[in-house]
PDB file of N, CA and C in Angstrom:
ATOM      1  N   LEU A   1       7.771  -6.937  14.847  1.00 45.00           N
ATOM      2  CA  LEU A   1       7.911  -7.404  13.365  1.00 45.00           C
ATOM      3  C   LEU A   1       6.579  -7.919  12.956  1.00 45.00           C
ATOM      4  N   ASP A   2       5.915  -7.095  11.975  1.00 53.00           N
ATOM      5  CA  ASP A   2       4.618  -7.770  11.535  1.00 53.00           C
ATOM      6  C   ASP A   2       4.951  -8.902  10.456  1.00 53.00           C
ATOM      7  N   ARG A   3       5.671  -8.621   9.393  1.00 53.00           N
ATOM      8  CA  ARG A   3       5.905  -9.470   8.357  1.00 53.00           C
ATOM      9  C   ARG A   3       7.255  -9.215   7.677  1.00 53.00           C
ATOM     10  N   CYS A   4       7.960 -10.434   7.365  1.00 52.00           N
ATOM     11  CA  CYS A   4       9.024 -10.457   6.667  1.00 52.00           C
ATOM     12  C   CYS A   4       8.960 -11.399   5.629  1.00 52.00           C
ATOM     13  N   SER A   5       9.251 -11.103   4.416  1.00 54.00           N
ATOM     14  CA  SER A   5       9.217 -11.992   3.154  1.00 54.00           C
ATOM     15  C   SER A   5      10.539 -11.829   2.501  1.00 54.00           C
ATOM     16  N   GLY A   6      10.886 -13.168   2.004  1.00 54.00           N
ATOM     17  CA  GLY A   6      12.159 -13.071   1.062  1.00 54.00           C
ATOM     18  C   GLY A   6      11.652 -13.190  -0.390  1.00 54.00           C
ATOM     19  N   ARG A   7      12.648 -13.328  -1.287  1.00 51.00           N
ATOM     20  CA  ARG A   7      12.219 -13.351  -2.701  1.00 51.00           C
ATOM     21  C   ARG A   7      12.119 -14.915  -3.114  1.00 51.00           C
ATOM     22  N   ALA A   8      11.094 -15.024  -3.963  1.00 53.00           N
ATOM     23  CA  ALA A   8      11.054 -16.380  -4.557  1.00 53.00           C
ATOM     24  C   ALA A   8      11.838 -16.421  -5.768  1.00 53.00           C
ATOM     25  N   PRO A   9      11.788 -17.736  -6.422  1.00 53.00           N
ATOM     26  CA  PRO A   9      12.627 -17.812  -7.656  1.00 53.00           C
ATOM     27  C   PRO A   9      12.338 -16.710  -8.665  1.00 53.00           C
ATOM     28  N   PRO A  10      13.327 -16.308  -9.470  1.00 53.00           N
ATOM     29  CA  PRO A  10      12.906 -15.138 -10.517  1.00 53.00           C
ATOM     30  C   PRO A  10      11.734 -15.465 -11.406  1.00 53.00           C
ATOM     31  N   ASP A  11      11.603 -16.711 -11.715  1.00 53.00           N
ATOM     32  CA  ASP A  11      10.413 -16.837 -12.684  1.00 53.00           C
ATOM     33  C   ASP A  11       8.964 -16.902 -11.986  1.00 53.00           C
ATOM     34  N   ALA A  12       9.056 -16.744 -10.672  1.00 54.00           N
ATOM     35  CA  ALA A  12       7.692 -16.828  -9.895  1.00 54.00           C
ATOM     36  C   ALA A  12       7.104 -15.596  -9.953  1.00 54.00           C
ATOM     37  N   GLU A  13       5.647 -15.741 -10.237  1.00 61.00           N
ATOM     38  CA  GLU A  13       4.797 -14.439 -10.209  1.00 61.00           C
ATOM     39  C   GLU A  13       4.176 -14.367  -8.917  1.00 61.00           C
ATOM     40  N   LEU A  14       4.708 -13.801  -7.931  1.00 69.00           N
ATOM     41  CA  LEU A  14       4.343 -13.844  -6.450  1.00 69.00           C
ATOM     42  C   LEU A  14       3.690 -12.596  -6.084  1.00 69.00           C
ATOM     43  N   VAL A  15       2.474 -12.704  -5.550  1.00 67.00           N
ATOM     44  CA  VAL A  15       1.828 -11.737  -4.898  1.00 67.00           C
ATOM     45  C   VAL A  15       1.935 -11.645  -3.318  1.00 67.00           C
ATOM     46  N   TRP A  16       2.643 -10.823  -2.775  1.00 71.00           N
ATOM     47  CA  TRP A  16       2.925 -10.811  -1.353  1.00 71.00           C
ATOM     48  C   TRP A  16       1.568 -10.408  -0.522  1.00 71.00           C
ATOM     49  N   SER A  17       0.735  -9.587  -0.916  1.00 79.00           N
ATOM     50  CA  SER A  17      -0.370  -9.102  -0.403  1.00 79.00           C
ATOM     51  C   SER A  17      -1.414  -8.848  -1.479  1.00 79.00           C
ATOM     52  N   SER A  18      -2.383  -9.694  -1.629  1.00 85.00           N
ATOM     53  CA  SER A  18      -3.345  -9.483  -2.643  1.00 85.00           C
ATOM     54  C   SER A  18      -4.157  -8.233  -2.661  1.00 85.00           C
ATOM     55  N   ASP A  19      -4.893  -8.139  -3.799  1.00 91.00           N
ATOM     56  CA  ASP A  19      -5.771  -6.852  -4.046  1.00 91.00           C
ATOM     57  C   ASP A  19      -6.605  -6.569  -2.733  1.00 91.00           C
ATOM     58  N   HIS A  20      -6.540  -5.280  -2.317  1.00 93.00           N
ATOM     59  CA  HIS A  20      -7.236  -5.038  -1.172  1.00 93.00           C
ATOM     60  C   HIS A  20      -7.320  -3.448  -0.901  1.00 93.00           C
ATOM     61  N   THR A  21      -8.115  -3.005   0.049  1.00 95.00           N
ATOM     62  CA  THR A  21      -8.109  -1.557   0.404  1.00 95.00           C
ATOM     63  C   THR A  21      -7.873  -1.763   1.948  1.00 95.00           C
ATOM     64  N   ASP A  22      -7.304  -0.626   2.634  1.00 93.00           N
ATOM     65  CA  ASP A  22      -6.897  -0.569   3.896  1.00 93.00           C
ATOM     66  C   ASP A  22      -8.287  -0.274   4.781  1.00 93.00           C
ATOM     67  N   TRP A  23      -8.604  -0.896   5.782  1.00 90.00           N
ATOM     68  CA  TRP A  23      -9.809  -0.478   6.422  1.00 90.00           C
ATOM     69  C   TRP A  23      -9.904   0.678   7.463  1.00 90.00           C
ATOM     70  N   GLY A  24      -8.666   0.960   7.870  1.00 89.00           N
ATOM     71  CA  GLY A  24      -8.409   2.061   8.858  1.00 89.00           C
ATOM     72  C   GLY A  24      -8.426   3.328   8.224  1.00 89.00           C
ATOM     73  N   SER A  25      -8.060   4.458   8.934  1.00 91.00           N
ATOM     74  CA  SER A  25      -8.014   5.828   8.437  1.00 91.00           C
ATOM     75  C   SER A  25      -6.883   6.224   7.567  1.00 91.00           C
ATOM     76  N   LEU A  26      -5.586   5.982   7.985  1.00 92.00           N
ATOM     77  CA  LEU A  26      -4.448   6.342   7.317  1.00 92.00           C
ATOM     78  C   LEU A  26      -3.454   5.098   7.249  1.00 92.00           C
ATOM     79  N   THR A  27      -2.688   4.935   6.219  1.00 92.00           N
ATOM     80  CA  THR A  27      -1.544   4.133   6.101  1.00 92.00           C
ATOM     81  C   THR A  27      -0.275   5.047   5.673  1.00 92.00           C
ATOM     82  N   LEU A  28       0.729   5.040   6.523  1.00 91.00           N
ATOM     83  CA  LEU A  28       1.937   5.715   6.012  1.00 91.00           C
ATOM     84  C   LEU A  28       3.037   4.722   5.671  1.00 91.00           C
ATOM     85  N   ILE A  29       3.648   4.656   4.538  1.00 88.00           N
ATOM     86  CA  ILE A  29       4.688   3.723   4.014  1.00 88.00           C
ATOM     87  C   ILE A  29       5.964   4.573   3.562  1.00 88.00           C
ATOM     88  N   ALA A  30       7.153   4.168   4.363  1.00 85.00           N
ATOM     89  CA  ALA A  30       8.369   4.528   4.013  1.00 85.00           C
ATOM     90  C   ALA A  30       9.082   3.376   3.379  1.00 85.00           C
ATOM     91  N   GLN A  31       9.455   3.544   1.999  1.00 79.00           N
ATOM     92  CA  GLN A  31      10.146   2.478   1.324  1.00 79.00           C
ATOM     93  C   GLN A  31      11.646   2.829   1.233  1.00 79.00           C
ATOM     94  N   VAL A  32      12.536   1.962   1.560  1.00 74.00           N
ATOM     95  CA  VAL A  32      13.988   2.098   1.516  1.00 74.00           C
ATOM     96  C   VAL A  32      14.370   2.397  -0.035  1.00 74.00           C
ATOM     97  N   GLU A  33      14.901   3.572  -0.309  1.00 67.00           N
ATOM     98  CA  GLU A  33      15.152   4.180  -1.596  1.00 67.00           C
ATOM     99  C   GLU A  33      16.077   3.001  -2.333  1.00 67.00           C
ATOM    100  N   GLN A  34      17.100   2.628  -1.814  1.00 65.00           N
ATOM    101  CA  GLN A  34      17.901   1.639  -2.609  1.00 65.00           C
ATOM    102  C   GLN A  34      17.420   0.268  -2.864  1.00 65.00           C
ATOM    103  N   GLY A  35      16.172  -0.042  -2.273  1.00 61.00           N
ATOM    104  CA  GLY A  35      15.686  -1.301  -2.471  1.00 61.00           C
ATOM    105  C   GLY A  35      14.729  -1.267  -3.592  1.00 61.00           C
ATOM    106  N   ALA A  36      14.120  -2.416  -3.828  1.00 65.00           N
ATOM    107  CA  ALA A  36      13.191  -2.709  -4.904  1.00 65.00           C
ATOM    108  C   ALA A  36      11.750  -2.383  -4.460  1.00 65.00           C
ATOM    109  N   GLY A  37      10.864  -1.851  -5.360  1.00 70.00           N
ATOM    110  CA  GLY A  37       9.467  -1.496  -4.940  1.00 70.00           C
ATOM    111  C   GLY A  37       8.687  -2.799  -5.383  1.00 70.00           C
ATOM    112  N   GLY A  38       7.679  -2.809  -4.491  1.00 80.00           N
ATOM    113  CA  GLY A  38       6.715  -3.910  -4.747  1.00 80.00           C
ATOM    114  C   GLY A  38       5.190  -3.417  -4.546  1.00 80.00           C
ATOM    115  N   LEU A  39       5.059  -2.156  -4.118  1.00 87.00           N
ATOM    116  CA  LEU A  39       3.627  -1.729  -3.782  1.00 87.00           C
ATOM    117  C   LEU A  39       3.062  -1.218  -5.348  1.00 87.00           C
ATOM    118  N   GLU A  40       1.791  -1.724  -5.494  1.00 91.00           N
ATOM    119  CA  GLU A  40       1.243  -1.429  -6.852  1.00 91.00           C
ATOM    120  C   GLU A  40      -0.167  -0.861  -6.558  1.00 91.00           C
ATOM    121  N   LEU A  41      -0.604   0.259  -7.190  1.00 93.00           N
ATOM    122  CA  LEU A  41      -1.749   0.983  -7.017  1.00 93.00           C
ATOM    123  C   LEU A  41      -2.679   0.825  -8.347  1.00 93.00           C
ATOM    124  N   TYR A  42      -4.013   0.429  -8.050  1.00 96.00           N
ATOM    125  CA  TYR A  42      -4.900   0.077  -9.226  1.00 96.00           C
ATOM    126  C   TYR A  42      -5.474   1.447  -9.623  1.00 96.00           C
ATOM    127  N   ARG A  43      -5.203   1.836 -10.799  1.00 94.00           N
ATOM    128  CA  ARG A  43      -5.791   3.097 -11.383  1.00 94.00           C
ATOM    129  C   ARG A  43      -6.049   3.114 -12.802  1.00 94.00           C
ATOM    130  N   HIS A  44      -7.097   3.504 -13.233  1.00 95.00           N
ATOM    131  CA  HIS A  44      -7.576   3.537 -14.752  1.00 95.00           C
ATOM    132  C   HIS A  44      -7.472   2.262 -15.375  1.00 95.00           C
ATOM    133  N   GLY A  45      -7.993   1.147 -14.602  1.00 95.00           N
ATOM    134  CA  GLY A  45      -7.888  -0.159 -15.130  1.00 95.00           C
ATOM    135  C   GLY A  45      -6.671  -1.031 -15.182  1.00 95.00           C
ATOM    136  N   GLU A  46      -5.695  -0.658 -14.461  1.00 95.00           N
ATOM    137  CA  GLU A  46      -4.353  -1.412 -14.486  1.00 95.00           C
ATOM    138  C   GLU A  46      -3.611  -0.954 -13.087  1.00 95.00           C
ATOM    139  N   TYR A  47      -2.631  -1.941 -12.764  1.00 92.00           N
ATOM    140  CA  TYR A  47      -1.834  -1.672 -11.596  1.00 92.00           C
ATOM    141  C   TYR A  47      -0.670  -1.040 -12.046  1.00 92.00           C
ATOM    142  N   ARG A  48      -0.271  -0.055 -11.247  1.00 91.00           N
ATOM    143  CA  ARG A  48       1.028   0.840 -11.588  1.00 91.00           C
ATOM    144  C   ARG A  48       1.986   0.684 -10.204  1.00 91.00           C
ATOM    145  N   ARG A  49       3.207   0.422 -10.533  1.00 87.00           N
ATOM    146  CA  ARG A  49       4.064   0.280  -9.479  1.00 87.00           C
ATOM    147  C   ARG A  49       4.521   1.619  -8.788  1.00 87.00           C
ATOM    148  N   ILE A  50       4.591   1.583  -7.561  1.00 85.00           N
ATOM    149  CA  ILE A  50       4.925   2.772  -6.746  1.00 85.00           C
ATOM    150  C   ILE A  50       6.376   2.667  -6.376  1.00 85.00           C
ATOM    151  N   LEU A  51       7.347   3.312  -7.070  1.00 81.00           N
ATOM    152  CA  LEU A  51       8.759   3.094  -6.856  1.00 81.00           C
ATOM    153  C   LEU A  51       9.292   4.001  -5.575  1.00 81.00           C
ATOM    154  N   PRO A  52      10.108   3.504  -4.932  1.00 81.00           N
ATOM    155  CA  PRO A  52      10.696   4.256  -3.769  1.00 81.00           C
ATOM    156  C   PRO A  52      11.363   5.561  -4.289  1.00 81.00           C
ATOM    157  N   ARG A  53      11.133   6.625  -3.423  1.00 81.00           N
ATOM    158  CA  ARG A  53      11.803   7.873  -3.633  1.00 81.00           C
ATOM    159  C   ARG A  53      12.408   8.434  -2.238  1.00 81.00           C
ATOM    160  N   ARG A  54      13.551   8.970  -2.656  1.00 79.00           N
ATOM    161  CA  ARG A  54      14.324   9.545  -1.299  1.00 79.00           C
ATOM    162  C   ARG A  54      13.377  10.673  -0.504  1.00 79.00           C
ATOM    163  N   GLY A  55      13.358  10.335   0.647  1.00 83.00           N
ATOM    164  CA  GLY A  55      12.574  11.089   1.666  1.00 83.00           C
ATOM    165  C   GLY A  55      11.054  11.153   1.475  1.00 83.00           C
ATOM    166  N   ALA A  56      10.549  10.331   0.732  1.00 85.00           N
ATOM    167  CA  ALA A  56       9.081  10.400   0.502  1.00 85.00           C
ATOM    168  C   ALA A  56       8.318   9.419   1.402  1.00 85.00           C
ATOM    169  N   LEU A  57       7.196   9.770   1.710  1.00 88.00           N
ATOM    170  CA  LEU A  57       6.171   8.850   2.342  1.00 88.00           C
ATOM    171  C   LEU A  57       4.951   8.699   1.530  1.00 88.00           C
ATOM    172  N   VAL A  58       4.561   7.404   1.432  1.00 90.00           N
ATOM    173  CA  VAL A  58       3.325   7.032   0.707  1.00 90.00           C
ATOM    174  C   VAL A  58       2.175   7.324   1.669  1.00 90.00           C
ATOM    175  N   VAL A  59       1.318   8.064   1.510  1.00 92.00           N
ATOM    176  CA  VAL A  59       0.177   8.269   2.310  1.00 92.00           C
ATOM    177  C   VAL A  59      -1.009   7.562   1.630  1.00 92.00           C
ATOM    178  N   ASN A  60      -1.635   6.711   2.345  1.00 92.00           N
ATOM    179  CA  ASN A  60      -2.853   5.967   1.704  1.00 92.00           C
ATOM    180  C   ASN A  60      -4.038   6.048   2.686  1.00 92.00           C
ATOM    181  N   GLY A  61      -5.114   6.721   2.143  1.00 94.00           N
ATOM    182  CA  GLY A  61      -6.337   6.715   3.028  1.00 94.00           C
ATOM    183  C   GLY A  61      -7.126   5.438   2.972  1.00 94.00           C
ATOM    184  N   GLY A  62      -7.561   5.217   4.047  1.00 95.00           N
ATOM    185  CA  GLY A  62      -8.372   3.833   4.299  1.00 95.00           C
ATOM    186  C   GLY A  62      -9.907   4.053   4.078  1.00 95.00           C
ATOM    187  N   ASP A  63     -10.613   2.943   4.291  1.00 93.00           N
ATOM    188  CA  ASP A  63     -12.199   2.891   4.138  1.00 93.00           C
ATOM    189  C   ASP A  63     -12.650   3.684   5.157  1.00 93.00           C
ATOM    190  N   TRP A  64     -12.276   3.586   6.318  1.00 91.00           N
ATOM    191  CA  TRP A  64     -12.781   4.571   7.382  1.00 91.00           C
ATOM    192  C   TRP A  64     -12.714   6.091   6.978  1.00 91.00           C
ATOM    193  N   LEU A  65     -11.597   6.473   6.442  1.00 92.00           N
ATOM    194  CA  LEU A  65     -11.433   7.944   6.087  1.00 92.00           C
ATOM    195  C   LEU A  65     -12.445   8.269   4.784  1.00 92.00           C
ATOM    196  N   GLU A  66     -12.488   7.182   3.996  1.00 93.00           N
ATOM    197  CA  GLU A  66     -13.649   7.491   2.894  1.00 93.00           C
ATOM    198  C   GLU A  66     -14.949   7.614   3.496  1.00 93.00           C
ATOM    199  N   LEU A  67     -15.199   6.815   4.501  1.00 89.00           N
ATOM    200  CA  LEU A  67     -16.553   6.836   5.047  1.00 89.00           C
ATOM    201  C   LEU A  67     -16.928   8.223   5.634  1.00 89.00           C
ATOM    202  N   VAL A  68     -15.968   8.603   6.488  1.00 88.00           N
ATOM    203  CA  VAL A  68     -16.219   9.818   7.324  1.00 88.00           C
ATOM    204  C   VAL A  68     -16.014  11.129   6.471  1.00 88.00           C
ATOM    205  N   SER A  69     -15.323  11.009   5.334  1.00 91.00           N
ATOM    206  CA  SER A  69     -15.167  12.157   4.549  1.00 91.00           C
ATOM    207  C   SER A  69     -16.202  12.292   3.356  1.00 91.00           C
ATOM    208  N   ARG A  70     -17.326  11.274   3.492  1.00 91.00           N
ATOM    209  CA  ARG A  70     -18.198  11.104   2.456  1.00 91.00           C
ATOM    210  C   ARG A  70     -17.768  10.978   1.056  1.00 91.00           C
ATOM    211  N   GLY A  71     -16.627  10.360   0.960  1.00 93.00           N
ATOM    212  CA  GLY A  71     -15.992   9.899  -0.366  1.00 93.00           C
ATOM    213  C   GLY A  71     -15.036  11.036  -0.922  1.00 93.00           C
ATOM    214  N   SER A  72     -14.867  12.124  -0.033  1.00 94.00           N
ATOM    215  CA  SER A  72     -13.888  13.138  -0.590  1.00 94.00           C
ATOM    216  C   SER A  72     -12.478  12.514  -0.586  1.00 94.00           C
ATOM    217  N   PHE A  73     -12.153  11.665   0.364  1.00 94.00           N
ATOM    218  CA  PHE A  73     -10.922  10.917   0.220  1.00 94.00           C
ATOM    219  C   PHE A  73     -11.194   9.476  -0.065  1.00 94.00           C
ATOM    220  N   LYS A  74     -10.479   8.858  -1.089  1.00 94.00           N
ATOM    221  CA  LYS A  74     -10.799   7.433  -1.482  1.00 94.00           C
ATOM    222  C   LYS A  74      -9.887   6.508  -0.911  1.00 94.00           C
ATOM    223  N   SER A  75     -10.338   5.316  -0.662  1.00 95.00           N
ATOM    224  CA  SER A  75      -9.481   4.094  -0.237  1.00 95.00           C
ATOM    225  C   SER A  75      -9.168   3.346  -1.429  1.00 95.00           C
ATOM    226  N   PRO A  76      -7.905   3.457  -1.914  1.00 95.00           N
ATOM    227  CA  PRO A  76      -7.551   2.885  -3.168  1.00 95.00           C
ATOM    228  C   PRO A  76      -7.196   1.482  -3.192  1.00 95.00           C
ATOM    229  N   LEU A  77      -7.595   0.755  -4.145  1.00 96.00           N
ATOM    230  CA  LEU A  77      -7.209  -0.644  -4.271  1.00 96.00           C
ATOM    231  C   LEU A  77      -5.867  -0.768  -4.507  1.00 96.00           C
ATOM    232  N   HIS A  78      -5.147  -1.720  -3.876  1.00 94.00           N
ATOM    233  CA  HIS A  78      -3.578  -1.832  -4.147  1.00 94.00           C
ATOM    234  C   HIS A  78      -3.194  -3.202  -3.789  1.00 94.00           C
ATOM    235  N   ARG A  79      -1.956  -3.667  -3.998  1.00 92.00           N
ATOM    236  CA  ARG A  79      -1.335  -4.906  -3.685  1.00 92.00           C
ATOM    237  C   ARG A  79       0.080  -4.748  -3.435  1.00 92.00           C
ATOM    238  N   VAL A  80       0.747  -5.853  -3.141  1.00 86.00           N
ATOM    239  CA  VAL A  80       2.265  -5.879  -2.999  1.00 86.00           C
ATOM    240  C   VAL A  80       2.714  -7.168  -3.724  1.00 86.00           C
ATOM    241  N   ARG A  81       3.535  -6.975  -4.787  1.00 83.00           N
ATOM    242  CA  ARG A  81       4.131  -8.080  -5.447  1.00 83.00           C
ATOM    243  C   ARG A  81       5.436  -8.195  -5.338  1.00 83.00           C
ATOM    244  N   GLN A  82       6.106  -9.348  -5.672  1.00 75.00           N
ATOM    245  CA  GLN A  82       7.470  -9.500  -5.613  1.00 75.00           C
ATOM    246  C   GLN A  82       8.123  -8.421  -6.594  1.00 75.00           C
ATOM    247  N   PRO A  83       9.272  -7.910  -6.260  1.00 69.00           N
ATOM    248  CA  PRO A  83       9.921  -6.906  -7.157  1.00 69.00           C
ATOM    249  C   PRO A  83      10.236  -7.618  -8.522  1.00 69.00           C
ATOM    250  N   ARG A  84      10.271  -6.791  -9.496  1.00 63.00           N
ATOM    251  CA  ARG A  84      10.533  -7.436 -10.804  1.00 63.00           C
ATOM    252  C   ARG A  84      12.179  -7.780 -10.890  1.00 63.00           C
ATOM    253  N   ASP A  85      12.435  -8.671 -11.780  1.00 61.00           N
ATOM    254  CA  ASP A  85      13.961  -9.124 -11.911  1.00 61.00           C
ATOM    255  C   ASP A  85      14.790  -8.128 -12.164  1.00 61.00           C
ATOM    256  N   ASP A  86      14.430  -6.891 -12.863  1.00 58.00           N
ATOM    257  CA  ASP A  86      15.345  -5.852 -13.143  1.00 58.00           C
ATOM    258  C   ASP A  86      15.517  -4.872 -12.006  1.00 58.00           C
ATOM    259  N   GLN A  87      14.899  -5.160 -10.865  1.00 57.00           N
ATOM    260  CA  GLN A  87      15.079  -4.274  -9.706  1.00 57.00           C
ATOM    261  C   GLN A  87      15.956  -5.163  -8.766  1.00 57.00           C
ATOM    262  N   THR A  88      17.071  -4.449  -8.356  1.00 56.00           N
ATOM    263  CA  THR A  88      18.097  -5.107  -7.588  1.00 56.00           C
ATOM    264  C   THR A  88      17.751  -4.597  -6.150  1.00 56.00           C
ATOM    265  N   GLY A  89      18.242  -5.498  -5.278  1.00 58.00           N
ATOM    266  CA  GLY A  89      18.089  -5.129  -3.730  1.00 58.00           C
ATOM    267  C   GLY A  89      16.897  -5.754  -3.188  1.00 58.00           C
ATOM    268  N   GLU A  90      16.769  -5.735  -1.787  1.00 62.00           N
ATOM    269  CA  GLU A  90      15.631  -6.367  -1.098  1.00 62.00           C
ATOM    270  C   GLU A  90      14.608  -5.094  -1.186  1.00 62.00           C
ATOM    271  N   ARG A  91      13.407  -5.594  -0.897  1.00 64.00           N
ATOM    272  CA  ARG A  91      12.130  -4.617  -0.704  1.00 64.00           C
ATOM    273  C   ARG A  91      12.140  -4.421   0.768  1.00 64.00           C
ATOM    274  N   THR A  92      12.414  -3.192   1.254  1.00 73.00           N
ATOM    275  CA  THR A  92      12.267  -2.825   2.726  1.00 73.00           C
ATOM    276  C   THR A  92      11.335  -1.716   2.794  1.00 73.00           C
ATOM    277  N   ALA A  93      10.252  -1.878   3.562  1.00 78.00           N
ATOM    278  CA  ALA A  93       9.364  -0.835   3.733  1.00 78.00           C
ATOM    279  C   ALA A  93       8.878  -0.801   5.229  1.00 78.00           C
ATOM    280  N   PHE A  94       8.764   0.377   5.844  1.00 83.00           N
ATOM    281  CA  PHE A  94       8.319   0.488   7.190  1.00 83.00           C
ATOM    282  C   PHE A  94       6.841   1.066   6.969  1.00 83.00           C
ATOM    283  N   VAL A  95       5.855   0.439   7.507  1.00 86.00           N
ATOM    284  CA  VAL A  95       4.575   0.735   7.420  1.00 86.00           C
ATOM    285  C   VAL A  95       3.814   0.971   8.684  1.00 86.00           C
ATOM    286  N   TYR A  96       3.100   2.089   8.918  1.00 89.00           N
ATOM    287  CA  TYR A  96       2.323   2.428  10.100  1.00 89.00           C
ATOM    288  C   TYR A  96       0.859   2.509   9.648  1.00 89.00           C
ATOM    289  N   PHE A  97      -0.021   1.742  10.341  1.00 90.00           N
ATOM    290  CA  PHE A  97      -1.362   1.705  10.135  1.00 90.00           C
ATOM    291  C   PHE A  97      -2.084   2.482  11.262  1.00 90.00           C
ATOM    292  N   HIS A  98      -2.924   3.379  10.907  1.00 90.00           N
ATOM    293  CA  HIS A  98      -3.768   4.056  12.031  1.00 90.00           C
ATOM    294  C   HIS A  98      -5.200   3.599  11.768  1.00 90.00           C
ATOM    295  N   TYR A  99      -5.681   3.129  13.030  1.00 87.00           N
ATOM    296  CA  TYR A  99      -7.062   2.658  12.986  1.00 87.00           C
ATOM    297  C   TYR A  99      -7.772   3.296  13.900  1.00 87.00           C
ATOM    298  N   PRO A 100      -9.108   3.631  13.732  1.00 84.00           N
ATOM    299  CA  PRO A 100      -9.982   4.198  14.747  1.00 84.00           C
ATOM    300  C   PRO A 100     -10.181   3.204  15.994  1.00 84.00           C
ATOM    301  N   ALA A 101     -10.479   3.754  17.077  1.00 84.00           N
ATOM    302  CA  ALA A 101     -10.708   2.891  18.304  1.00 84.00           C
ATOM    303  C   ALA A 101     -11.937   1.996  17.877  1.00 84.00           C
ATOM    304  N   GLY A 102     -11.747   0.890  18.509  1.00 80.00           N
ATOM    305  CA  GLY A 102     -12.846  -0.126  18.282  1.00 80.00           C
ATOM    306  C   GLY A 102     -14.298   0.400  18.809  1.00 80.00           C
ATOM    307  N   SER A 103     -14.307   1.434  19.705  1.00 86.00           N
ATOM    308  CA  SER A 103     -15.531   2.076  20.091  1.00 86.00           C
ATOM    309  C   SER A 103     -15.981   3.253  19.385  1.00 86.00           C
ATOM    310  N   ALA A 104     -15.202   3.684  18.436  1.00 79.00           N
ATOM    311  CA  ALA A 104     -15.395   4.934  17.526  1.00 79.00           C
ATOM    312  C   ALA A 104     -16.774   4.761  16.876  1.00 79.00           C
ATOM    313  N   ALA A 105     -17.407   5.870  16.840  1.00 76.00           N
ATOM    314  CA  ALA A 105     -18.655   5.824  16.047  1.00 76.00           C
ATOM    315  C   ALA A 105     -18.355   5.994  14.579  1.00 76.00           C
ATOM    316  N   LEU A 106     -18.766   5.203  13.790  1.00 72.00           N
ATOM    317  CA  LEU A 106     -18.426   5.211  12.240  1.00 72.00           C
ATOM    318  C   LEU A 106     -19.656   5.739  11.649  1.00 72.00           C
ATOM    319  N   ARG A 107     -19.677   7.050  11.401  1.00 72.00           N
ATOM    320  CA  ARG A 107     -20.677   7.777  10.834  1.00 72.00           C
ATOM    321  C   ARG A 107     -19.995   8.952   9.769  1.00 72.00           C
ATOM    322  N   PRO A 108     -20.655   9.090   8.767  1.00 72.00           N
ATOM    323  CA  PRO A 108     -20.064  10.155   7.792  1.00 72.00           C
ATOM    324  C   PRO A 108     -20.113  11.504   8.519  1.00 72.00           C
ATOM    325  N   GLY A 109     -19.030  12.333   8.226  1.00 65.00           N
ATOM    326  CA  GLY A 109     -18.916  13.589   8.678  1.00 65.00           C
ATOM    327  C   GLY A 109     -19.828  14.706   7.926  1.00 65.00           C
ATOM    328  N   ASP A 110     -20.142  15.724   8.579  1.00 52.00           N
ATOM    329  CA  ASP A 110     -20.858  16.843   8.070  1.00 52.00           C
ATOM    330  C   ASP A 110     -20.199  17.566   6.958  1.00 52.00           C
TER     331      ASP A 110
END
């Protein structure tokens, strides 16, 4: 278990994971559909919530992938916030991070 967070009081403006990009190559996220979404993606000057969908995986490219693809794949800025009050249920997400080996050569691809 990497991380387990409960809800704060309803009036709290809680950020569970502040603004960041992932440094690895890929992040796969499966959010439980019946739960509340907390993942937010920064796009066009604002954060947009990514709501859970049945059978869907969120695939996020990381900094390493952006580097080796020469920018063809972007490493998006995102954060995780406490679900809004109008969302019921707990936020449950299963996250897999893929990182290159520590000895991997980090150079742009051809």
